[in-house]
């Protein structure tokens, strides 16, 4: 028997990114003793918790697609999976890396812009705090959470 958290959810909207032609990539990252047992990147995911180190988080990347078919990053964000059972509306506030004057000017007129080498930097608060960023928008998600056996592992929600 293991502590479990089941996540059923969907991204409902993204706003504040300027252009309406955006797409959102998301991924579930399990720190410490969590691991994904089954499920797709869309739909229901089961996680096992042999020992609780860090609560699971969802990372999002929002991409802009222009009328010429080019794509560029519009924002990054992360939020914790709610710890209590039930349906939750989660807002994930996003940001993008801020460039120097020339890079920002180029981004405004030509597109593109700075990108993270890896979104995993979002999982490290020390590294991500050192980034120069600008607010980019918000992604709204509706998540259904089902928990099981958390109390047997000392996890109080």
Short mmCIF file of N, CA and C in Angstrom, two decimals:
data_model
loop_
_atom_site.label_atom_id
_atom_site.label_comp_id
_atom_site.label_asym_id
_atom_site.label_seq_id
_atom_site.Cartn_x
_atom_site.Cartn_y
_atom_site.Cartn_z
N UNK A 1 0.85 -1.18 0.00
CA UNK A 1 0.00 0.00 0.00
C UNK A 1 0.90 1.24 0.00
N UNK A 2 0.50 2.21 -0.79
CA UNK A 2 1.26 3.46 -0.90
C UNK A 2 0.29 4.63 -0.90
N UNK A 3 0.79 5.78 -0.51
CA UNK A 3 -0.01 7.00 -0.62
C UNK A 3 -0.19 7.31 -2.10
N UNK A 4 -1.37 7.73 -2.48
CA UNK A 4 -1.67 7.99 -3.89
C UNK A 4 -2.34 9.34 -4.04
N UNK A 5 -2.10 9.96 -5.18
CA UNK A 5 -2.87 11.14 -5.58
C UNK A 5 -3.23 10.94 -7.04
N UNK A 6 -4.51 11.10 -7.34
CA UNK A 6 -5.00 10.96 -8.71
C UNK A 6 -5.37 12.35 -9.20
N UNK A 7 -4.92 12.70 -10.37
CA UNK A 7 -5.17 14.04 -10.91
C UNK A 7 -5.98 13.90 -12.19
N UNK A 8 -7.14 14.52 -12.21
CA UNK A 8 -7.97 14.57 -13.41
C UNK A 8 -8.17 16.03 -13.72
N UNK A 9 -7.73 16.51 -14.86
CA UNK A 9 -7.83 17.94 -15.08
C UNK A 9 -7.76 18.35 -16.52
N UNK A 10 -7.95 19.64 -16.72
CA UNK A 10 -7.86 20.23 -18.05
C UNK A 10 -7.44 21.68 -17.92
N UNK A 11 -6.73 22.16 -18.91
CA UNK A 11 -6.41 23.57 -18.99
C UNK A 11 -7.61 24.24 -19.63
N UNK A 12 -8.16 25.23 -18.94
CA UNK A 12 -9.39 25.86 -19.44
C UNK A 12 -9.14 27.09 -20.28
N UNK A 13 -8.15 27.89 -19.94
CA UNK A 13 -7.90 29.10 -20.72
C UNK A 13 -6.52 29.64 -20.41
N UNK A 14 -6.06 30.53 -21.26
CA UNK A 14 -4.82 31.28 -21.03
C UNK A 14 -5.10 32.70 -21.49
N UNK A 15 -4.71 33.68 -20.69
CA UNK A 15 -4.98 35.06 -21.08
C UNK A 15 -3.85 35.97 -20.63
N UNK A 16 -3.79 37.15 -21.24
CA UNK A 16 -2.77 38.13 -20.88
C UNK A 16 -1.47 37.98 -21.64
N UNK A 17 -1.43 37.16 -22.67
CA UNK A 17 -0.21 36.92 -23.43
C UNK A 17 -0.10 37.79 -24.67
N UNK A 18 -1.04 38.69 -24.89
CA UNK A 18 -0.99 39.58 -26.04
C UNK A 18 -1.74 38.99 -27.21
N UNK A 19 -1.09 38.13 -27.96
CA UNK A 19 -1.69 37.51 -29.13
C UNK A 19 -2.57 36.35 -28.70
N UNK A 20 -3.70 36.16 -29.36
CA UNK A 20 -4.61 35.07 -29.01
C UNK A 20 -4.21 33.74 -29.62
N UNK A 21 -3.23 33.71 -30.48
CA UNK A 21 -2.83 32.46 -31.13
C UNK A 21 -1.76 31.79 -30.28
N UNK A 22 -2.17 31.23 -29.16
CA UNK A 22 -1.21 30.59 -28.27
C UNK A 22 -1.59 29.12 -28.07
N UNK A 23 -0.62 28.33 -27.74
CA UNK A 23 -0.81 26.93 -27.36
C UNK A 23 -0.05 26.72 -26.07
N UNK A 24 -0.51 25.80 -25.24
CA UNK A 24 0.12 25.58 -23.93
C UNK A 24 0.60 24.14 -23.83
N UNK A 25 1.85 23.96 -23.53
CA UNK A 25 2.40 22.64 -23.23
C UNK A 25 2.47 22.53 -21.72
N UNK A 26 2.13 21.36 -21.18
CA UNK A 26 2.23 21.19 -19.74
C UNK A 26 2.85 19.84 -19.44
N UNK A 27 3.44 19.74 -18.27
CA UNK A 27 4.02 18.48 -17.84
C UNK A 27 3.94 18.39 -16.33
N UNK A 28 3.81 17.18 -15.84
CA UNK A 28 3.77 16.93 -14.41
C UNK A 28 5.16 16.52 -13.96
N UNK A 29 5.69 17.18 -12.93
CA UNK A 29 7.02 16.86 -12.40
C UNK A 29 6.87 16.40 -10.96
N UNK A 30 7.35 15.21 -10.66
CA UNK A 30 7.22 14.63 -9.33
C UNK A 30 8.58 14.62 -8.66
N UNK A 31 8.71 15.36 -7.58
CA UNK A 31 9.99 15.43 -6.87
C UNK A 31 10.05 14.37 -5.78
N UNK A 32 11.25 14.10 -5.34
CA UNK A 32 11.45 13.21 -4.21
C UNK A 32 10.92 11.81 -4.43
N UNK A 33 10.07 11.36 -3.51
CA UNK A 33 9.58 10.00 -3.54
C UNK A 33 8.35 9.76 -4.40
N UNK A 34 7.92 10.73 -5.16
CA UNK A 34 6.75 10.55 -6.03
C UNK A 34 7.17 9.90 -7.34
N UNK A 35 6.27 9.11 -7.90
CA UNK A 35 6.49 8.60 -9.24
C UNK A 35 5.15 8.37 -9.91
N UNK A 36 5.12 8.56 -11.21
CA UNK A 36 3.90 8.34 -11.98
C UNK A 36 3.77 6.85 -12.23
N UNK A 37 2.62 6.30 -11.88
CA UNK A 37 2.40 4.87 -12.08
C UNK A 37 1.78 4.61 -13.45
N UNK A 38 0.76 5.39 -13.81
CA UNK A 38 0.13 5.20 -15.11
C UNK A 38 -0.58 6.48 -15.50
N UNK A 39 -0.98 6.56 -16.76
CA UNK A 39 -1.73 7.71 -17.24
C UNK A 39 -1.00 8.41 -18.36
N UNK A 40 -1.75 9.17 -19.09
CA UNK A 40 -1.21 9.94 -20.21
C UNK A 40 -0.87 11.34 -19.73
N UNK A 41 -0.23 12.13 -20.59
CA UNK A 41 0.03 13.52 -20.25
C UNK A 41 -1.28 14.30 -20.22
N UNK A 42 -2.29 13.78 -20.87
CA UNK A 42 -3.64 14.34 -20.79
C UNK A 42 -4.52 13.29 -20.14
N UNK A 43 -5.25 13.68 -19.16
CA UNK A 43 -6.16 12.73 -18.55
C UNK A 43 -5.81 12.44 -17.11
N UNK A 44 -6.02 11.20 -16.73
CA UNK A 44 -5.88 10.81 -15.33
C UNK A 44 -4.49 10.26 -15.07
N UNK A 45 -3.85 10.76 -14.03
CA UNK A 45 -2.52 10.31 -13.65
C UNK A 45 -2.55 9.81 -12.21
N UNK A 46 -1.95 8.64 -11.96
CA UNK A 46 -1.85 8.09 -10.61
C UNK A 46 -0.41 8.26 -10.16
N UNK A 47 -0.22 8.66 -8.93
CA UNK A 47 1.14 8.79 -8.40
C UNK A 47 1.27 7.99 -7.11
N UNK A 48 2.46 7.49 -6.89
CA UNK A 48 2.77 6.70 -5.71
C UNK A 48 3.68 7.53 -4.83
N UNK A 49 3.50 7.47 -3.51
CA UNK A 49 4.29 8.28 -2.58
C UNK A 49 4.93 7.41 -1.51
N UNK A 50 6.07 6.79 -1.79
CA UNK A 50 6.73 6.01 -0.74
C UNK A 50 7.23 6.90 0.40
N UNK A 51 7.76 8.06 0.08
CA UNK A 51 8.14 9.03 1.10
C UNK A 51 7.92 10.42 0.53
N UNK A 52 7.38 11.29 1.36
CA UNK A 52 6.97 12.61 0.88
C UNK A 52 8.12 13.60 1.00
N UNK A 53 8.68 14.01 -0.11
CA UNK A 53 9.71 15.05 -0.10
C UNK A 53 9.15 16.35 -0.62
N UNK A 54 8.68 16.34 -1.83
CA UNK A 54 8.10 17.55 -2.43
C UNK A 54 6.79 17.19 -3.09
N UNK A 55 5.83 18.04 -2.90
CA UNK A 55 4.51 17.82 -3.50
C UNK A 55 4.61 18.00 -5.01
N UNK A 56 3.86 17.24 -5.81
CA UNK A 56 3.94 17.36 -7.27
C UNK A 56 3.53 18.75 -7.78
N UNK A 57 4.17 19.14 -8.87
CA UNK A 57 3.89 20.43 -9.51
C UNK A 57 3.59 20.22 -10.98
N UNK A 58 2.88 21.17 -11.55
CA UNK A 58 2.62 21.18 -12.99
C UNK A 58 3.37 22.37 -13.58
N UNK A 59 4.20 22.09 -14.58
CA UNK A 59 4.91 23.15 -15.30
C UNK A 59 4.18 23.41 -16.60
N UNK A 60 4.06 24.69 -16.98
CA UNK A 60 3.44 25.03 -18.26
C UNK A 60 4.38 25.90 -19.08
N UNK A 61 4.31 25.71 -20.37
CA UNK A 61 4.99 26.58 -21.34
C UNK A 61 3.91 27.04 -22.31
N UNK A 62 3.80 28.34 -22.50
CA UNK A 62 2.82 28.89 -23.44
C UNK A 62 3.58 29.38 -24.66
N UNK A 63 3.16 28.91 -25.84
CA UNK A 63 3.83 29.23 -27.09
C UNK A 63 2.93 30.06 -27.98
N UNK A 64 3.48 31.05 -28.64
CA UNK A 64 2.76 31.89 -29.59
C UNK A 64 3.07 31.40 -31.01
N UNK A 65 2.02 31.29 -31.83
CA UNK A 65 2.19 30.91 -33.23
C UNK A 65 1.73 32.08 -34.09
N UNK A 66 2.63 32.66 -34.88
CA UNK A 66 2.25 33.82 -35.69
C UNK A 66 1.65 33.39 -37.03
N UNK A 67 1.20 34.37 -37.81
CA UNK A 67 0.52 34.06 -39.07
C UNK A 67 1.45 33.45 -40.11
N UNK A 68 2.76 33.49 -39.87
CA UNK A 68 3.72 32.90 -40.79
C UNK A 68 4.13 31.48 -40.37
N UNK A 69 3.51 30.99 -39.30
CA UNK A 69 3.82 29.64 -38.83
C UNK A 69 5.01 29.56 -37.89
N UNK A 70 5.58 30.71 -37.53
CA UNK A 70 6.70 30.71 -36.59
C UNK A 70 6.15 30.62 -35.17
N UNK A 71 6.92 30.01 -34.29
CA UNK A 71 6.49 29.95 -32.90
C UNK A 71 7.59 30.44 -31.97
N UNK A 72 7.15 31.06 -30.88
CA UNK A 72 8.09 31.55 -29.88
C UNK A 72 7.45 31.42 -28.51
N UNK A 73 8.29 31.38 -27.50
CA UNK A 73 7.78 31.21 -26.14
C UNK A 73 7.09 32.50 -25.68
N UNK A 74 5.91 32.35 -25.11
CA UNK A 74 5.18 33.50 -24.55
C UNK A 74 5.25 33.52 -23.04
N UNK A 75 5.46 32.36 -22.42
CA UNK A 75 5.55 32.36 -20.97
C UNK A 75 5.80 30.98 -20.38
N UNK A 76 6.34 30.99 -19.17
CA UNK A 76 6.56 29.79 -18.38
C UNK A 76 5.84 29.98 -17.05
N UNK A 77 5.40 28.90 -16.45
CA UNK A 77 4.80 28.99 -15.13
C UNK A 77 4.80 27.63 -14.47
N UNK A 78 4.59 27.64 -13.16
CA UNK A 78 4.44 26.38 -12.45
C UNK A 78 3.52 26.59 -11.26
N UNK A 79 2.85 25.53 -10.89
CA UNK A 79 1.96 25.59 -9.74
C UNK A 79 1.90 24.21 -9.11
N UNK A 80 1.61 24.19 -7.82
CA UNK A 80 1.49 22.92 -7.11
C UNK A 80 0.14 22.28 -7.40
N UNK A 81 0.13 20.97 -7.44
CA UNK A 81 -1.11 20.21 -7.53
C UNK A 81 -1.83 20.41 -6.19
N UNK A 82 -3.12 20.74 -6.19
CA UNK A 82 -3.83 20.91 -4.91
C UNK A 82 -3.73 19.65 -4.06
N UNK A 83 -3.62 19.82 -2.74
CA UNK A 83 -3.43 18.67 -1.86
C UNK A 83 -4.73 18.10 -1.32
N UNK A 84 -5.82 18.82 -1.46
CA UNK A 84 -7.08 18.32 -0.93
C UNK A 84 -7.93 17.72 -2.05
N UNK A 85 -8.68 16.67 -1.73
CA UNK A 85 -9.55 16.05 -2.73
C UNK A 85 -10.63 17.01 -3.20
N UNK A 86 -11.11 16.79 -4.40
CA UNK A 86 -12.20 17.59 -4.95
C UNK A 86 -11.79 18.27 -6.24
N UNK A 87 -12.69 19.11 -6.73
CA UNK A 87 -12.42 19.85 -7.96
C UNK A 87 -11.86 21.22 -7.60
N UNK A 88 -10.79 21.61 -8.27
CA UNK A 88 -10.11 22.86 -7.98
C UNK A 88 -9.89 23.65 -9.26
N UNK A 89 -10.07 24.96 -9.17
CA UNK A 89 -9.69 25.85 -10.26
C UNK A 89 -8.33 26.43 -9.87
N UNK A 90 -7.34 26.20 -10.70
CA UNK A 90 -5.97 26.62 -10.40
C UNK A 90 -5.53 27.65 -11.42
N UNK A 91 -5.00 28.76 -10.95
CA UNK A 91 -4.43 29.78 -11.83
C UNK A 91 -2.92 29.68 -11.76
N UNK A 92 -2.30 29.53 -12.91
CA UNK A 92 -0.84 29.44 -12.99
C UNK A 92 -0.35 30.74 -13.64
N UNK A 93 0.26 31.59 -12.82
CA UNK A 93 0.76 32.88 -13.32
C UNK A 93 2.08 32.65 -14.04
N UNK A 94 2.18 33.17 -15.24
CA UNK A 94 3.34 32.91 -16.10
C UNK A 94 4.20 34.15 -16.28
N UNK A 95 5.42 33.93 -16.68
CA UNK A 95 6.40 34.98 -16.94
C UNK A 95 7.27 34.51 -18.09
N UNK A 96 8.02 35.43 -18.62
CA UNK A 96 9.01 35.08 -19.65
C UNK A 96 10.33 35.75 -19.29
N UNK A 97 11.44 35.20 -19.78
CA UNK A 97 12.73 35.84 -19.53
C UNK A 97 12.77 37.23 -20.15
N UNK A 98 13.33 38.18 -19.42
CA UNK A 98 13.44 39.56 -19.92
C UNK A 98 14.84 39.74 -20.49
N UNK A 99 14.90 40.20 -21.72
CA UNK A 99 16.18 40.44 -22.37
C UNK A 99 16.67 41.87 -22.15
N UNK A 100 17.82 42.16 -22.71
CA UNK A 100 18.32 43.53 -22.66
C UNK A 100 17.50 44.39 -23.64
N UNK A 101 17.80 45.67 -23.73
CA UNK A 101 17.02 46.58 -24.56
C UNK A 101 16.92 46.08 -26.00
N UNK A 102 18.04 45.68 -26.56
CA UNK A 102 18.07 45.23 -27.96
C UNK A 102 17.24 43.97 -28.17
N UNK A 103 17.37 43.01 -27.25
CA UNK A 103 16.62 41.75 -27.35
C UNK A 103 15.11 41.99 -27.23
N UNK A 104 14.72 42.89 -26.35
CA UNK A 104 13.29 43.21 -26.18
C UNK A 104 12.75 43.94 -27.41
N UNK A 105 13.55 44.82 -27.99
CA UNK A 105 13.14 45.54 -29.20
C UNK A 105 12.97 44.56 -30.36
N UNK A 106 13.92 43.65 -30.51
CA UNK A 106 13.85 42.62 -31.55
C UNK A 106 12.61 41.76 -31.35
N UNK A 107 12.33 41.37 -30.11
CA UNK A 107 11.16 40.55 -29.81
C UNK A 107 9.88 41.27 -30.21
N UNK A 108 9.81 42.58 -29.97
CA UNK A 108 8.61 43.36 -30.27
C UNK A 108 8.33 43.45 -31.77
N UNK A 109 9.40 43.59 -32.57
CA UNK A 109 9.20 43.82 -34.00
C UNK A 109 9.33 42.57 -34.86
N UNK A 110 10.23 41.68 -34.50
CA UNK A 110 10.50 40.51 -35.33
C UNK A 110 9.91 39.24 -34.72
N UNK A 111 9.82 39.20 -33.40
CA UNK A 111 9.33 38.01 -32.71
C UNK A 111 10.48 37.25 -32.10
N UNK A 112 10.19 36.08 -31.64
CA UNK A 112 11.22 35.28 -30.98
C UNK A 112 11.39 35.74 -29.55
N UNK A 113 12.58 35.72 -29.08
CA UNK A 113 12.86 36.14 -27.71
C UNK A 113 13.65 35.09 -26.97
N UNK A 114 13.99 35.41 -25.75
CA UNK A 114 14.79 34.51 -24.94
C UNK A 114 13.96 33.30 -24.52
N UNK A 115 14.64 32.16 -24.43
CA UNK A 115 14.02 30.90 -24.05
C UNK A 115 14.89 30.23 -23.01
N UNK A 116 14.29 29.49 -22.09
CA UNK A 116 15.06 28.71 -21.14
C UNK A 116 15.64 27.49 -21.85
N UNK A 117 16.85 27.11 -21.49
CA UNK A 117 17.43 25.88 -22.06
C UNK A 117 16.63 24.66 -21.61
N UNK A 118 16.15 24.72 -20.37
CA UNK A 118 15.35 23.63 -19.82
C UNK A 118 14.32 24.21 -18.87
N UNK A 119 13.09 23.75 -18.98
CA UNK A 119 12.04 24.22 -18.07
C UNK A 119 12.26 23.70 -16.66
N UNK A 120 13.16 22.75 -16.47
CA UNK A 120 13.43 22.21 -15.14
C UNK A 120 14.00 23.25 -14.19
N UNK A 121 14.51 24.36 -14.71
CA UNK A 121 14.99 25.44 -13.85
C UNK A 121 13.85 25.97 -12.98
N UNK A 122 12.61 25.81 -13.44
CA UNK A 122 11.45 26.25 -12.68
C UNK A 122 11.31 25.48 -11.37
N UNK A 123 11.90 24.30 -11.29
CA UNK A 123 11.81 23.47 -10.10
C UNK A 123 12.81 23.87 -9.03
N UNK A 124 13.79 24.69 -9.38
CA UNK A 124 14.83 25.13 -8.45
C UNK A 124 14.60 26.59 -8.07
N UNK A 125 14.10 26.86 -6.86
CA UNK A 125 13.79 28.24 -6.49
C UNK A 125 15.00 29.16 -6.47
N UNK A 126 16.18 28.64 -6.17
CA UNK A 126 17.38 29.48 -6.13
C UNK A 126 17.76 29.92 -7.54
N UNK A 127 17.78 28.98 -8.49
CA UNK A 127 18.11 29.33 -9.87
C UNK A 127 17.06 30.22 -10.51
N UNK A 128 15.78 29.89 -10.30
CA UNK A 128 14.74 30.68 -10.95
C UNK A 128 14.64 32.08 -10.37
N UNK A 129 15.02 32.27 -9.10
CA UNK A 129 15.00 33.61 -8.50
C UNK A 129 16.06 34.52 -9.10
N UNK A 130 17.07 33.95 -9.73
CA UNK A 130 18.15 34.74 -10.32
C UNK A 130 17.82 35.22 -11.74
N UNK A 131 16.72 34.73 -12.30
CA UNK A 131 16.35 35.12 -13.66
C UNK A 131 15.70 36.50 -13.67
N UNK A 132 16.00 37.28 -14.71
CA UNK A 132 15.29 38.54 -14.94
C UNK A 132 14.06 38.20 -15.77
N UNK A 133 12.89 38.54 -15.25
CA UNK A 133 11.65 38.13 -15.90
C UNK A 133 10.66 39.28 -16.01
N UNK A 134 9.65 39.07 -16.83
CA UNK A 134 8.54 40.00 -16.97
C UNK A 134 7.25 39.17 -16.98
N UNK A 135 6.21 39.68 -16.31
CA UNK A 135 4.93 38.96 -16.26
C UNK A 135 4.40 38.76 -17.68
N UNK A 136 3.80 37.58 -17.91
CA UNK A 136 3.37 37.26 -19.27
C UNK A 136 1.88 36.95 -19.39
N UNK A 137 1.25 36.40 -18.41
CA UNK A 137 -0.15 36.03 -18.51
C UNK A 137 -0.48 34.94 -17.51
N UNK A 138 -1.65 34.36 -17.65
CA UNK A 138 -2.14 33.36 -16.71
C UNK A 138 -2.78 32.20 -17.47
N UNK A 139 -2.52 30.99 -17.00
CA UNK A 139 -3.17 29.79 -17.53
C UNK A 139 -4.11 29.28 -16.43
N UNK A 140 -5.36 29.05 -16.78
CA UNK A 140 -6.34 28.52 -15.84
C UNK A 140 -6.55 27.03 -16.10
N UNK A 141 -6.55 26.26 -15.02
CA UNK A 141 -6.78 24.82 -15.12
C UNK A 141 -7.88 24.42 -14.15
N UNK A 142 -8.62 23.41 -14.51
CA UNK A 142 -9.57 22.82 -13.58
C UNK A 142 -9.08 21.40 -13.33
N UNK A 143 -8.77 21.09 -12.07
CA UNK A 143 -8.21 19.80 -11.71
C UNK A 143 -9.13 19.09 -10.72
N UNK A 144 -9.37 17.83 -10.98
CA UNK A 144 -10.09 16.97 -10.04
C UNK A 144 -9.07 16.13 -9.30
N UNK A 145 -9.07 16.18 -7.98
CA UNK A 145 -8.06 15.49 -7.18
C UNK A 145 -8.73 14.41 -6.34
N UNK A 146 -8.19 13.21 -6.41
CA UNK A 146 -8.63 12.09 -5.58
C UNK A 146 -7.39 11.61 -4.83
N UNK A 147 -7.47 11.53 -3.52
CA UNK A 147 -6.33 11.06 -2.73
C UNK A 147 -6.69 9.75 -2.04
N UNK A 148 -5.65 9.00 -1.68
CA UNK A 148 -5.86 7.72 -1.00
C UNK A 148 -4.62 7.40 -0.18
N UNK A 149 -4.78 6.99 1.05
CA UNK A 149 -3.72 6.53 1.96
C UNK A 149 -2.73 7.62 2.35
N UNK A 150 -3.00 8.89 2.12
CA UNK A 150 -2.04 9.94 2.49
C UNK A 150 -1.83 9.97 3.99
N UNK A 151 -2.90 9.78 4.77
CA UNK A 151 -2.80 9.84 6.23
C UNK A 151 -1.88 8.76 6.78
N UNK A 152 -1.82 7.61 6.15
CA UNK A 152 -0.96 6.52 6.61
C UNK A 152 0.52 6.84 6.43
N UNK A 153 0.82 7.87 5.64
CA UNK A 153 2.20 8.28 5.41
C UNK A 153 2.49 9.63 6.05
N UNK A 154 1.61 10.05 6.97
CA UNK A 154 1.84 11.29 7.70
C UNK A 154 1.58 12.54 6.89
N UNK A 155 0.83 12.43 5.81
CA UNK A 155 0.53 13.59 4.97
C UNK A 155 -0.87 14.05 5.34
N UNK A 156 -0.95 15.22 5.96
CA UNK A 156 -2.24 15.76 6.38
C UNK A 156 -2.65 16.85 5.41
N UNK A 157 -3.82 16.73 4.84
CA UNK A 157 -4.33 17.71 3.88
C UNK A 157 -5.55 18.40 4.42
#
